[in-house]
PDB file of N, CA and C in Angstrom:
ATOM      1  N   MET A  10       6.833 -19.576   9.521  1.00 54.00           N
ATOM      2  CA  MET A  10       7.713 -19.063   8.482  1.00 54.00           C
ATOM      3  C   MET A  10       7.019 -19.230   7.100  1.00 54.00           C
ATOM      4  N   ALA A  11       6.993 -18.203   6.394  1.00 74.00           N
ATOM      5  CA  ALA A  11       6.319 -18.181   5.032  1.00 74.00           C
ATOM      6  C   ALA A  11       7.023 -19.120   4.071  1.00 74.00           C
ATOM      7  N   PHE A  12       8.289 -19.436   4.309  1.00 82.00           N
ATOM      8  CA  PHE A  12       9.084 -20.263   3.444  1.00 82.00           C
ATOM      9  C   PHE A  12       9.108 -21.740   3.856  1.00 82.00           C
ATOM     10  N   ALA A  13       8.280 -22.120   4.790  1.00 76.00           N
ATOM     11  CA  ALA A  13       8.273 -23.560   5.237  1.00 76.00           C
ATOM     12  C   ALA A  13       7.980 -24.423   4.044  1.00 76.00           C
ATOM     13  N   GLY A  14       8.704 -25.495   3.922  1.00 80.00           N
ATOM     14  CA  GLY A  14       8.544 -26.428   2.780  1.00 80.00           C
ATOM     15  C   GLY A  14       9.377 -26.029   1.565  1.00 80.00           C
ATOM     16  N   VAL A  15       9.861 -24.816   1.552  1.00 85.00           N
ATOM     17  CA  VAL A  15      10.725 -24.316   0.471  1.00 85.00           C
ATOM     18  C   VAL A  15      12.164 -24.273   0.938  1.00 85.00           C
ATOM     19  N   LEU A  16      12.363 -23.660   2.138  1.00 93.00           N
ATOM     20  CA  LEU A  16      13.695 -23.478   2.677  1.00 93.00           C
ATOM     21  C   LEU A  16      13.850 -24.175   4.013  1.00 93.00           C
ATOM     22  N   ASN A  17      15.095 -24.516   4.331  1.00 92.00           N
ATOM     23  CA  ASN A  17      15.441 -25.150   5.570  1.00 92.00           C
ATOM     24  C   ASN A  17      15.468 -24.054   6.720  1.00 92.00           C
ATOM     25  N   GLU A  18      14.773 -24.309   7.791  1.00 93.00           N
ATOM     26  CA  GLU A  18      14.712 -23.315   8.876  1.00 93.00           C
ATOM     27  C   GLU A  18      16.082 -22.955   9.424  1.00 93.00           C
ATOM     28  N   ALA A  19      16.942 -23.918   9.633  1.00 95.00           N
ATOM     29  CA  ALA A  19      18.283 -23.650  10.183  1.00 95.00           C
ATOM     30  C   ALA A  19      19.094 -22.783   9.183  1.00 95.00           C
ATOM     31  N   GLU A  20      18.963 -23.018   7.889  1.00 96.00           N
ATOM     32  CA  GLU A  20      19.667 -22.203   6.907  1.00 96.00           C
ATOM     33  C   GLU A  20      19.160 -20.756   6.892  1.00 96.00           C
ATOM     34  N   VAL A  21      17.832 -20.614   7.000  1.00 96.00           N
ATOM     35  CA  VAL A  21      17.263 -19.298   7.078  1.00 96.00           C
ATOM     36  C   VAL A  21      17.727 -18.525   8.293  1.00 96.00           C
ATOM     37  N   LYS A  22      17.776 -19.246   9.438  1.00 96.00           N
ATOM     38  CA  LYS A  22      18.282 -18.620  10.677  1.00 96.00           C
ATOM     39  C   LYS A  22      19.711 -18.166  10.494  1.00 96.00           C
ATOM     40  N   ALA A  23      20.529 -19.018   9.921  1.00 97.00           N
ATOM     41  CA  ALA A  23      21.992 -18.656   9.678  1.00 97.00           C
ATOM     42  C   ALA A  23      22.047 -17.465   8.766  1.00 97.00           C
ATOM     43  N   ALA A  24      21.222 -17.418   7.733  1.00 97.00           N
ATOM     44  CA  ALA A  24      21.245 -16.265   6.823  1.00 97.00           C
ATOM     45  C   ALA A  24      20.828 -14.961   7.521  1.00 97.00           C
ATOM     46  N   LEU A  25      19.768 -15.049   8.349  1.00 97.00           N
ATOM     47  CA  LEU A  25      19.335 -13.857   9.085  1.00 97.00           C
ATOM     48  C   LEU A  25      20.370 -13.458  10.140  1.00 97.00           C
ATOM     49  N   ASP A  26      20.964 -14.408  10.817  1.00 97.00           N
ATOM     50  CA  ASP A  26      22.051 -14.092  11.808  1.00 97.00           C
ATOM     51  C   ASP A  26      23.202 -13.386  11.122  1.00 97.00           C
ATOM     52  N   GLY A  27      23.488 -13.771   9.884  1.00 97.00           N
ATOM     53  CA  GLY A  27      24.596 -13.215   9.151  1.00 97.00           C
ATOM     54  C   GLY A  27      24.397 -11.779   8.773  1.00 97.00           C
ATOM     55  N   CYS A  28      23.168 -11.271   8.850  1.00 97.00           N
ATOM     56  CA  CYS A  28      22.965  -9.869   8.485  1.00 97.00           C
ATOM     57  C   CYS A  28      22.154  -9.147   9.550  1.00 97.00           C
ATOM     58  N   ALA A  29      22.328  -9.539  10.807  1.00 97.00           N
ATOM     59  CA  ALA A  29      21.572  -9.002  11.943  1.00 97.00           C
ATOM     60  C   ALA A  29      21.961  -7.554  12.224  1.00 97.00           C
ATOM     61  N   ALA A  30      23.219  -7.217  11.950  1.00 97.00           N
ATOM     62  CA  ALA A  30      23.680  -5.837  12.195  1.00 97.00           C
ATOM     63  C   ALA A  30      23.270  -4.930  11.069  1.00 97.00           C
ATOM     64  N   ALA A  31      22.957  -3.681  11.342  1.00 97.00           N
ATOM     65  CA  ALA A  31      22.590  -2.693  10.356  1.00 97.00           C
ATOM     66  C   ALA A  31      23.710  -2.568   9.287  1.00 97.00           C
ATOM     67  N   ASP A  32      23.345  -2.446   8.064  1.00 97.00           N
ATOM     68  CA  ASP A  32      24.273  -2.327   6.909  1.00 97.00           C
ATOM     69  C   ASP A  32      25.182  -3.515   6.675  1.00 97.00           C
ATOM     70  N   SER A  33      24.722  -4.724   7.152  1.00 98.00           N
ATOM     71  CA  SER A  33      25.531  -5.880   6.909  1.00 98.00           C
ATOM     72  C   SER A  33      24.872  -6.835   5.922  1.00 98.00           C
ATOM     73  N   PHE A  34      23.720  -6.441   5.325  1.00 98.00           N
ATOM     74  CA  PHE A  34      22.997  -7.277   4.414  1.00 98.00           C
ATOM     75  C   PHE A  34      23.703  -7.345   3.047  1.00 98.00           C
ATOM     76  N   ASP A  35      23.944  -8.546   2.559  1.00 97.00           N
ATOM     77  CA  ASP A  35      24.515  -8.776   1.228  1.00 97.00           C
ATOM     78  C   ASP A  35      23.649  -9.839   0.593  1.00 97.00           C
ATOM     79  N   TYR A  36      22.905  -9.430  -0.405  1.00 97.00           N
ATOM     80  CA  TYR A  36      21.925 -10.325  -1.015  1.00 97.00           C
ATOM     81  C   TYR A  36      22.532 -11.632  -1.583  1.00 97.00           C
ATOM     82  N   LYS A  37      23.785 -11.565  -2.098  1.00 96.00           N
ATOM     83  CA  LYS A  37      24.399 -12.816  -2.664  1.00 96.00           C
ATOM     84  C   LYS A  37      24.611 -13.785  -1.500  1.00 96.00           C
ATOM     85  N   ASN A  38      25.218 -13.294  -0.396  1.00 97.00           N
ATOM     86  CA  ASN A  38      25.471 -14.159   0.762  1.00 97.00           C
ATOM     87  C   ASN A  38      24.150 -14.678   1.356  1.00 97.00           C
ATOM     88  N   PHE A  39      23.144 -13.802   1.386  1.00 97.00           N
ATOM     89  CA  PHE A  39      21.872 -14.157   2.017  1.00 97.00           C
ATOM     90  C   PHE A  39      21.211 -15.266   1.180  1.00 97.00           C
ATOM     91  N   PHE A  40      21.136 -15.080  -0.120  1.00 97.00           N
ATOM     92  CA  PHE A  40      20.482 -16.140  -0.943  1.00 97.00           C
ATOM     93  C   PHE A  40      21.206 -17.454  -0.932  1.00 97.00           C
ATOM     94  N   LYS A  41      22.536 -17.366  -0.832  1.00 97.00           N
ATOM     95  CA  LYS A  41      23.335 -18.578  -0.855  1.00 97.00           C
ATOM     96  C   LYS A  41      23.166 -19.302   0.534  1.00 97.00           C
ATOM     97  N   THR A  42      23.244 -18.535   1.646  1.00 97.00           N
ATOM     98  CA  THR A  42      23.194 -19.102   2.964  1.00 97.00           C
ATOM     99  C   THR A  42      21.848 -19.684   3.264  1.00 97.00           C
ATOM    100  N   CYS A  43      20.753 -19.008   2.846  1.00 96.00           N
ATOM    101  CA  CYS A  43      19.414 -19.489   3.171  1.00 96.00           C
ATOM    102  C   CYS A  43      19.002 -20.627   2.225  1.00 96.00           C
ATOM    103  N   GLY A  44      19.765 -20.870   1.160  1.00 96.00           N
ATOM    104  CA  GLY A  44      19.543 -21.994   0.322  1.00 96.00           C
ATOM    105  C   GLY A  44      18.710 -21.676  -0.934  1.00 96.00           C
ATOM    106  N   LEU A  45      18.247 -20.426  -1.024  1.00 97.00           N
ATOM    107  CA  LEU A  45      17.389 -20.101  -2.174  1.00 97.00           C
ATOM    108  C   LEU A  45      18.133 -20.134  -3.501  1.00 97.00           C
ATOM    109  N   ALA A  46      19.429 -19.775  -3.462  1.00 97.00           N
ATOM    110  CA  ALA A  46      20.231 -19.775  -4.684  1.00 97.00           C
ATOM    111  C   ALA A  46      20.313 -21.138  -5.362  1.00 97.00           C
ATOM    112  N   SER A  47      20.171 -22.171  -4.574  1.00 96.00           N
ATOM    113  CA  SER A  47      20.310 -23.546  -5.184  1.00 96.00           C
ATOM    114  C   SER A  47      18.916 -24.202  -5.453  1.00 96.00           C
ATOM    115  N   LYS A  48      17.858 -23.416  -5.289  1.00 96.00           N
ATOM    116  CA  LYS A  48      16.500 -23.967  -5.452  1.00 96.00           C
ATOM    117  C   LYS A  48      16.080 -23.882  -6.921  1.00 96.00           C
ATOM    118  N   SER A  49      15.002 -24.629  -7.247  1.00 96.00           N
ATOM    119  CA  SER A  49      14.514 -24.637  -8.637  1.00 96.00           C
ATOM    120  C   SER A  49      13.838 -23.316  -8.995  1.00 96.00           C
ATOM    121  N   SER A  50      13.613 -23.092 -10.251  1.00 95.00           N
ATOM    122  CA  SER A  50      12.914 -21.920 -10.763  1.00 95.00           C
ATOM    123  C   SER A  50      11.545 -21.741 -10.085  1.00 95.00           C
ATOM    124  N   ASP A  51      10.867 -22.889  -9.878  1.00 95.00           N
ATOM    125  CA  ASP A  51       9.524 -22.852  -9.284  1.00 95.00           C
ATOM    126  C   ASP A  51       9.639 -22.363  -7.857  1.00 95.00           C
ATOM    127  N   ASP A  52      10.647 -22.804  -7.081  1.00 94.00           N
ATOM    128  CA  ASP A  52      10.790 -22.362  -5.715  1.00 94.00           C
ATOM    129  C   ASP A  52      11.187 -20.862  -5.659  1.00 94.00           C
ATOM    130  N   VAL A  53      12.022 -20.438  -6.567  1.00 96.00           N
ATOM    131  CA  VAL A  53      12.389 -19.018  -6.686  1.00 96.00           C
ATOM    132  C   VAL A  53      11.135 -18.151  -6.941  1.00 96.00           C
ATOM    133  N   LYS A  54      10.256 -18.699  -7.866  1.00 95.00           N
ATOM    134  CA  LYS A  54       9.007 -18.017  -8.170  1.00 95.00           C
ATOM    135  C   LYS A  54       8.072 -17.942  -6.932  1.00 95.00           C
ATOM    136  N   LYS A  55       8.048 -19.020  -6.159  1.00 94.00           N
ATOM    137  CA  LYS A  55       7.224 -19.017  -4.951  1.00 94.00           C
ATOM    138  C   LYS A  55       7.791 -17.981  -3.939  1.00 94.00           C
ATOM    139  N   ALA A  56       9.103 -17.918  -3.858  1.00 94.00           N
ATOM    140  CA  ALA A  56       9.721 -16.874  -3.004  1.00 94.00           C
ATOM    141  C   ALA A  56       9.347 -15.486  -3.440  1.00 94.00           C
ATOM    142  N   PHE A  57       9.403 -15.223  -4.736  1.00 96.00           N
ATOM    143  CA  PHE A  57       9.026 -13.913  -5.300  1.00 96.00           C
ATOM    144  C   PHE A  57       7.613 -13.599  -4.912  1.00 96.00           C
ATOM    145  N   GLN A  58       6.705 -14.530  -5.061  1.00 95.00           N
ATOM    146  CA  GLN A  58       5.290 -14.259  -4.722  1.00 95.00           C
ATOM    147  C   GLN A  58       5.052 -13.954  -3.245  1.00 95.00           C
ATOM    148  N   ILE A  59       5.878 -14.565  -2.376  1.00 94.00           N
ATOM    149  CA  ILE A  59       5.774 -14.283  -0.961  1.00 94.00           C
ATOM    150  C   ILE A  59       6.234 -12.849  -0.678  1.00 94.00           C
ATOM    151  N   ILE A  60       7.373 -12.482  -1.311  1.00 96.00           N
ATOM    152  CA  ILE A  60       7.962 -11.135  -1.072  1.00 96.00           C
ATOM    153  C   ILE A  60       7.127 -10.063  -1.694  1.00 96.00           C
ATOM    154  N   ASP A  61       6.452 -10.364  -2.824  1.00 97.00           N
ATOM    155  CA  ASP A  61       5.570  -9.396  -3.537  1.00 97.00           C
ATOM    156  C   ASP A  61       4.253  -9.296  -2.736  1.00 97.00           C
ATOM    157  N   GLN A  62       4.311  -8.588  -1.594  1.00 95.00           N
ATOM    158  CA  GLN A  62       3.191  -8.530  -0.644  1.00 95.00           C
ATOM    159  C   GLN A  62       1.914  -8.013  -1.299  1.00 95.00           C
ATOM    160  N   ASP A  63       1.978  -7.047  -2.194  1.00 97.00           N
ATOM    161  CA  ASP A  63       0.739  -6.515  -2.759  1.00 97.00           C
ATOM    162  C   ASP A  63       0.294  -7.183  -4.012  1.00 97.00           C
ATOM    163  N   ASN A  64       1.017  -8.276  -4.411  1.00 97.00           N
ATOM    164  CA  ASN A  64       0.679  -9.039  -5.605  1.00 97.00           C
ATOM    165  C   ASN A  64       0.629  -8.244  -6.877  1.00 97.00           C
ATOM    166  N   SER A  65       1.519  -7.258  -6.967  1.00 98.00           N
ATOM    167  CA  SER A  65       1.560  -6.391  -8.138  1.00 98.00           C
ATOM    168  C   SER A  65       2.343  -6.998  -9.280  1.00 98.00           C
ATOM    169  N   GLY A  66       3.056  -8.055  -9.064  1.00 98.00           N
ATOM    170  CA  GLY A  66       3.916  -8.646 -10.037  1.00 98.00           C
ATOM    171  C   GLY A  66       5.348  -8.051 -10.006  1.00 98.00           C
ATOM    172  N   PHE A  67       5.545  -7.171  -9.024  1.00 98.00           N
ATOM    173  CA  PHE A  67       6.842  -6.494  -8.845  1.00 98.00           C
ATOM    174  C   PHE A  67       7.159  -6.440  -7.360  1.00 98.00           C
ATOM    175  N   ILE A  68       8.466  -6.393  -7.055  1.00 98.00           N
ATOM    176  CA  ILE A  68       8.866  -6.121  -5.664  1.00 98.00           C
ATOM    177  C   ILE A  68       9.319  -4.688  -5.674  1.00 98.00           C
ATOM    178  N   GLU A  69       8.569  -3.809  -4.983  1.00 97.00           N
ATOM    179  CA  GLU A  69       8.885  -2.402  -4.942  1.00 97.00           C
ATOM    180  C   GLU A  69       9.796  -2.100  -3.738  1.00 97.00           C
ATOM    181  N   GLU A  70      10.293  -0.883  -3.661  1.00 97.00           N
ATOM    182  CA  GLU A  70      11.213  -0.444  -2.615  1.00 97.00           C
ATOM    183  C   GLU A  70      10.692  -0.721  -1.224  1.00 97.00           C
ATOM    184  N   ASP A  71       9.379  -0.417  -0.995  1.00 97.00           N
ATOM    185  CA  ASP A  71       8.876  -0.622   0.342  1.00 97.00           C
ATOM    186  C   ASP A  71       8.801  -2.104   0.769  1.00 97.00           C
ATOM    187  N   GLU A  72       8.598  -2.991  -0.263  1.00 97.00           N
ATOM    188  CA  GLU A  72       8.590  -4.417   0.035  1.00 97.00           C
ATOM    189  C   GLU A  72      10.043  -4.901   0.249  1.00 97.00           C
ATOM    190  N   LEU A  73      10.983  -4.320  -0.430  1.00 97.00           N
ATOM    191  CA  LEU A  73      12.444  -4.695  -0.251  1.00 97.00           C
ATOM    192  C   LEU A  73      12.882  -4.280   1.171  1.00 97.00           C
ATOM    193  N   LYS A  74      12.396  -3.155   1.653  1.00 97.00           N
ATOM    194  CA  LYS A  74      12.804  -2.666   2.954  1.00 97.00           C
ATOM    195  C   LYS A  74      12.453  -3.731   4.030  1.00 97.00           C
ATOM    196  N   LEU A  75      11.329  -4.425   3.835  1.00 96.00           N
ATOM    197  CA  LEU A  75      10.819  -5.381   4.807  1.00 96.00           C
ATOM    198  C   LEU A  75      11.133  -6.795   4.392  1.00 96.00           C
ATOM    199  N   PHE A  76      12.083  -6.927   3.422  1.00 96.00           N
ATOM    200  CA  PHE A  76      12.482  -8.219   2.810  1.00 96.00           C
ATOM    201  C   PHE A  76      12.779  -9.311   3.850  1.00 96.00           C
ATOM    202  N   LEU A  77      13.610  -9.005   4.864  1.00 97.00           N
ATOM    203  CA  LEU A  77      14.051 -10.028   5.838  1.00 97.00           C
ATOM    204  C   LEU A  77      12.861 -10.488   6.650  1.00 97.00           C
ATOM    205  N   GLN A  78      11.828  -9.683   6.845  1.00 95.00           N
ATOM    206  CA  GLN A  78      10.727 -10.072   7.644  1.00 95.00           C
ATOM    207  C   GLN A  78       9.828 -11.107   7.009  1.00 95.00           C
ATOM    208  N   ASN A  79      10.028 -11.339   5.714  1.00 94.00           N
ATOM    209  CA  ASN A  79       9.383 -12.426   5.019  1.00 94.00           C
ATOM    210  C   ASN A  79       9.945 -13.769   5.494  1.00 94.00           C
ATOM    211  N   PHE A  80      11.150 -13.771   5.972  1.00 94.00           N
ATOM    212  CA  PHE A  80      11.822 -14.991   6.399  1.00 94.00           C
ATOM    213  C   PHE A  80      11.613 -15.173   7.886  1.00 94.00           C
ATOM    214  N   SER A  81      11.451 -14.121   8.678  1.00 93.00           N
ATOM    215  CA  SER A  81      11.182 -14.184  10.100  1.00 93.00           C
ATOM    216  C   SER A  81      10.551 -12.867  10.560  1.00 93.00           C
ATOM    217  N   ALA A  82       9.396 -12.979  11.203  1.00 93.00           N
ATOM    218  CA  ALA A  82       8.706 -11.762  11.652  1.00 93.00           C
ATOM    219  C   ALA A  82       9.503 -10.905  12.588  1.00 93.00           C
ATOM    220  N   SER A  83      10.462 -11.490  13.288  1.00 95.00           N
ATOM    221  CA  SER A  83      11.289 -10.731  14.169  1.00 95.00           C
ATOM    222  C   SER A  83      12.533 -10.141  13.561  1.00 95.00           C
ATOM    223  N   ALA A  84      12.749 -10.390  12.258  1.00 96.00           N
ATOM    224  CA  ALA A  84      13.936  -9.849  11.593  1.00 96.00           C
ATOM    225  C   ALA A  84      13.850  -8.291  11.423  1.00 96.00           C
ATOM    226  N   ARG A  85      14.945  -7.679  11.345  1.00 97.00           N
ATOM    227  CA  ARG A  85      14.969  -6.228  11.171  1.00 97.00           C
ATOM    228  C   ARG A  85      14.604  -5.801   9.782  1.00 97.00           C
ATOM    229  N   ALA A  86      14.192  -4.543   9.665  1.00 97.00           N
ATOM    230  CA  ALA A  86      14.014  -3.959   8.309  1.00 97.00           C
ATOM    231  C   ALA A  86      15.389  -3.579   7.771  1.00 97.00           C
ATOM    232  N   LEU A  87      15.503  -3.636   6.438  1.00 98.00           N
ATOM    233  CA  LEU A  87      16.764  -3.190   5.821  1.00 98.00           C
ATOM    234  C   LEU A  87      16.921  -1.696   5.998  1.00 98.00           C
ATOM    235  N   THR A  88      18.136  -1.176   6.119  1.00 98.00           N
ATOM    236  CA  THR A  88      18.357   0.250   6.170  1.00 98.00           C
ATOM    237  C   THR A  88      18.074   0.844   4.808  1.00 98.00           C
ATOM    238  N   ASP A  89      17.907   2.175   4.735  1.00 97.00           N
ATOM    239  CA  ASP A  89      17.690   2.766   3.441  1.00 97.00           C
ATOM    240  C   ASP A  89      18.849   2.503   2.478  1.00 97.00           C
ATOM    241  N   LYS A  90      20.033   2.529   3.014  1.00 97.00           N
ATOM    242  CA  LYS A  90      21.217   2.242   2.197  1.00 97.00           C
ATOM    243  C   LYS A  90      21.186   0.842   1.569  1.00 97.00           C
ATOM    244  N   GLU A  91      20.844  -0.118   2.446  1.00 98.00           N
ATOM    245  CA  GLU A  91      20.747  -1.539   1.991  1.00 98.00           C
ATOM    246  C   GLU A  91      19.647  -1.726   0.973  1.00 98.00           C
ATOM    247  N   THR A  92      18.498  -1.063   1.269  1.00 98.00           N
ATOM    248  CA  THR A  92      17.304  -1.203   0.398  1.00 98.00           C
ATOM    249  C   THR A  92      17.665  -0.629  -1.013  1.00 98.00           C
ATOM    250  N   LYS A  93      18.289   0.532  -1.037  1.00 97.00           N
ATOM    251  CA  LYS A  93      18.662   1.159  -2.344  1.00 97.00           C
ATOM    252  C   LYS A  93      19.662   0.292  -3.077  1.00 97.00           C
ATOM    253  N   ALA A  94      20.657  -0.224  -2.386  1.00 97.00           N
ATOM    254  CA  ALA A  94      21.683  -1.081  -3.036  1.00 97.00           C
ATOM    255  C   ALA A  94      21.054  -2.357  -3.577  1.00 97.00           C
ATOM    256  N   PHE A  95      20.126  -2.946  -2.830  1.00 97.00           N
ATOM    257  CA  PHE A  95      19.391  -4.186  -3.260  1.00 97.00           C
ATOM    258  C   PHE A  95      18.563  -3.883  -4.458  1.00 97.00           C
ATOM    259  N   LEU A  96      17.862  -2.792  -4.448  1.00 98.00           N
ATOM    260  CA  LEU A  96      17.033  -2.378  -5.603  1.00 98.00           C
ATOM    261  C   LEU A  96      17.882  -2.116  -6.831  1.00 98.00           C
ATOM    262  N   THR A  97      18.969  -1.427  -6.664  1.00 97.00           N
ATOM    263  CA  THR A  97      19.872  -1.122  -7.790  1.00 97.00           C
ATOM    264  C   THR A  97      20.441  -2.430  -8.372  1.00 97.00           C
ATOM    265  N   ALA A  98      20.813  -3.341  -7.499  1.00 97.00           N
ATOM    266  CA  ALA A  98      21.369  -4.630  -7.999  1.00 97.00           C
ATOM    267  C   ALA A  98      20.319  -5.443  -8.744  1.00 97.00           C
ATOM    268  N   GLY A  99      19.066  -5.384  -8.327  1.00 97.00           N
ATOM    269  CA  GLY A  99      18.024  -6.220  -8.981  1.00 97.00           C
ATOM    270  C   GLY A  99      17.289  -5.569 -10.124  1.00 97.00           C
ATOM    271  N   ASP A 100      17.252  -4.284 -10.150  1.00 98.00           N
ATOM    272  CA  ASP A 100      16.449  -3.510 -11.178  1.00 98.00           C
ATOM    273  C   ASP A 100      17.250  -3.314 -12.471  1.00 98.00           C
ATOM    274  N   SER A 101      17.354  -4.367 -13.251  1.00 97.00           N
ATOM    275  CA  SER A 101      18.189  -4.312 -14.482  1.00 97.00           C
ATOM    276  C   SER A 101      17.581  -3.425 -15.592  1.00 97.00           C
ATOM    277  N   ASP A 102      16.279  -3.175 -15.591  1.00 97.00           N
ATOM    278  CA  ASP A 102      15.669  -2.375 -16.653  1.00 97.00           C
ATOM    279  C   ASP A 102      15.442  -0.921 -16.186  1.00 97.00           C
ATOM    280  N   GLY A 103      15.750  -0.605 -14.942  1.00 97.00           N
ATOM    281  CA  GLY A 103      15.682   0.799 -14.517  1.00 97.00           C
ATOM    282  C   GLY A 103      14.294   1.304 -14.232  1.00 97.00           C
ATOM    283  N   ASP A 104      13.316   0.449 -14.005  1.00 98.00           N
ATOM    284  CA  ASP A 104      11.919   0.941 -13.800  1.00 98.00           C
ATOM    285  C   ASP A 104      11.584   1.236 -12.358  1.00 98.00           C
ATOM    286  N   GLY A 105      12.584   0.984 -11.476  1.00 97.00           N
ATOM    287  CA  GLY A 105      12.406   1.282 -10.034  1.00 97.00           C
ATOM    288  C   GLY A 105      11.758   0.184  -9.237  1.00 97.00           C
ATOM    289  N   LYS A 106      11.681  -0.992  -9.841  1.00 98.00           N
ATOM    290  CA  LYS A 106      11.083  -2.196  -9.138  1.00 98.00           C
ATOM    291  C   LYS A 106      11.725  -3.422  -9.744  1.00 98.00           C
ATOM    292  N   ILE A 107      11.532  -4.570  -9.026  1.00 98.00           N
ATOM    293  CA  ILE A 107      12.134  -5.844  -9.467  1.00 98.00           C
ATOM    294  C   ILE A 107      11.023  -6.795  -9.919  1.00 98.00           C
ATOM    295  N   GLY A 108      11.103  -7.222 -11.153  1.00 98.00           N
ATOM    296  CA  GLY A 108      10.140  -8.186 -11.703  1.00 98.00           C
ATOM    297  C   GLY A 108      10.653  -9.602 -11.425  1.00 98.00           C
ATOM    298  N   ILE A 109       9.842 -10.576 -11.781  1.00 98.00           N
ATOM    299  CA  ILE A 109      10.195 -12.003 -11.488  1.00 98.00           C
ATOM    300  C   ILE A 109      11.457 -12.455 -12.194  1.00 98.00           C
ATOM    301  N   GLU A 110      11.702 -12.020 -13.455  1.00 97.00           N
ATOM    302  CA  GLU A 110      12.940 -12.398 -14.110  1.00 97.00           C
ATOM    303  C   GLU A 110      14.138 -11.751 -13.473  1.00 97.00           C
ATOM    304  N   GLU A 111      13.976 -10.513 -13.089  1.00 98.00           N
ATOM    305  CA  GLU A 111      15.067  -9.753 -12.439  1.00 98.00           C
ATOM    306  C   GLU A 111      15.361 -10.433 -11.076  1.00 98.00           C
ATOM    307  N   PHE A 112      14.318 -10.808 -10.338  1.00 98.00           N
ATOM    308  CA  PHE A 112      14.519 -11.463  -9.028  1.00 98.00           C
ATOM    309  C   PHE A 112      15.219 -12.773  -9.206  1.00 98.00           C
ATOM    310  N   ALA A 113      14.868 -13.562 -10.204  1.00 97.00           N
ATOM    311  CA  ALA A 113      15.466 -14.870 -10.422  1.00 97.00           C
ATOM    312  C   ALA A 113      16.980 -14.712 -10.762  1.00 97.00           C
ATOM    313  N   ALA A 114      17.219 -13.670 -11.545  1.00 97.00           N
ATOM    314  CA  ALA A 114      18.637 -13.406 -11.900  1.00 97.00           C
ATOM    315  C   ALA A 114      19.480 -12.991 -10.670  1.00 97.00           C
ATOM    316  N   LEU A 115      18.822 -12.227  -9.790  1.00 96.00           N
ATOM    317  CA  LEU A 115      19.439 -11.755  -8.569  1.00 96.00           C
ATOM    318  C   LEU A 115      19.745 -12.895  -7.596  1.00 96.00           C
ATOM    319  N   VAL A 116      18.754 -13.813  -7.515  1.00 97.00           N
ATOM    320  CA  VAL A 116      18.956 -14.966  -6.591  1.00 97.00           C
ATOM    321  C   VAL A 116      20.056 -15.892  -7.101  1.00 97.00           C
ATOM    322  N   LYS A 117      20.164 -16.016  -8.405  1.00 93.00           N
ATOM    323  CA  LYS A 117      21.136 -16.979  -9.003  1.00 93.00           C
ATOM    324  C   LYS A 117      22.501 -16.267  -9.269  1.00 93.00           C
ATOM    325  N   ALA A 118      22.608 -14.953  -8.954  1.00 89.00           N
ATOM    326  CA  ALA A 118      23.838 -14.217  -9.220  1.00 89.00           C
ATOM    327  C   ALA A 118      25.025 -14.751  -8.486  1.00 89.00           C
TER     328      ALA A 118
END
């Protein structure tokens, strides 16, 4: 697990189980259940860097689609509907991607 040492494995499993069905992903519930919402700014930044697969400094739509797989390789991809809703929720400046500050705000929402 890419988040070993940052997140509790049982909490991550519970968060993934909670959104196993298509169109059941809710980022607020997910961040709360997996424990990321209560982590330090440094841990949230580490999470961002893991999710930012191409190290562009932003989480783009294709990276969001595979968001759950950062937590478990066997997790499903987000549906297009979930991906767009997640991007809309996090993209406060409207540039079509999520920066570190936007991600931190989303995690703590």
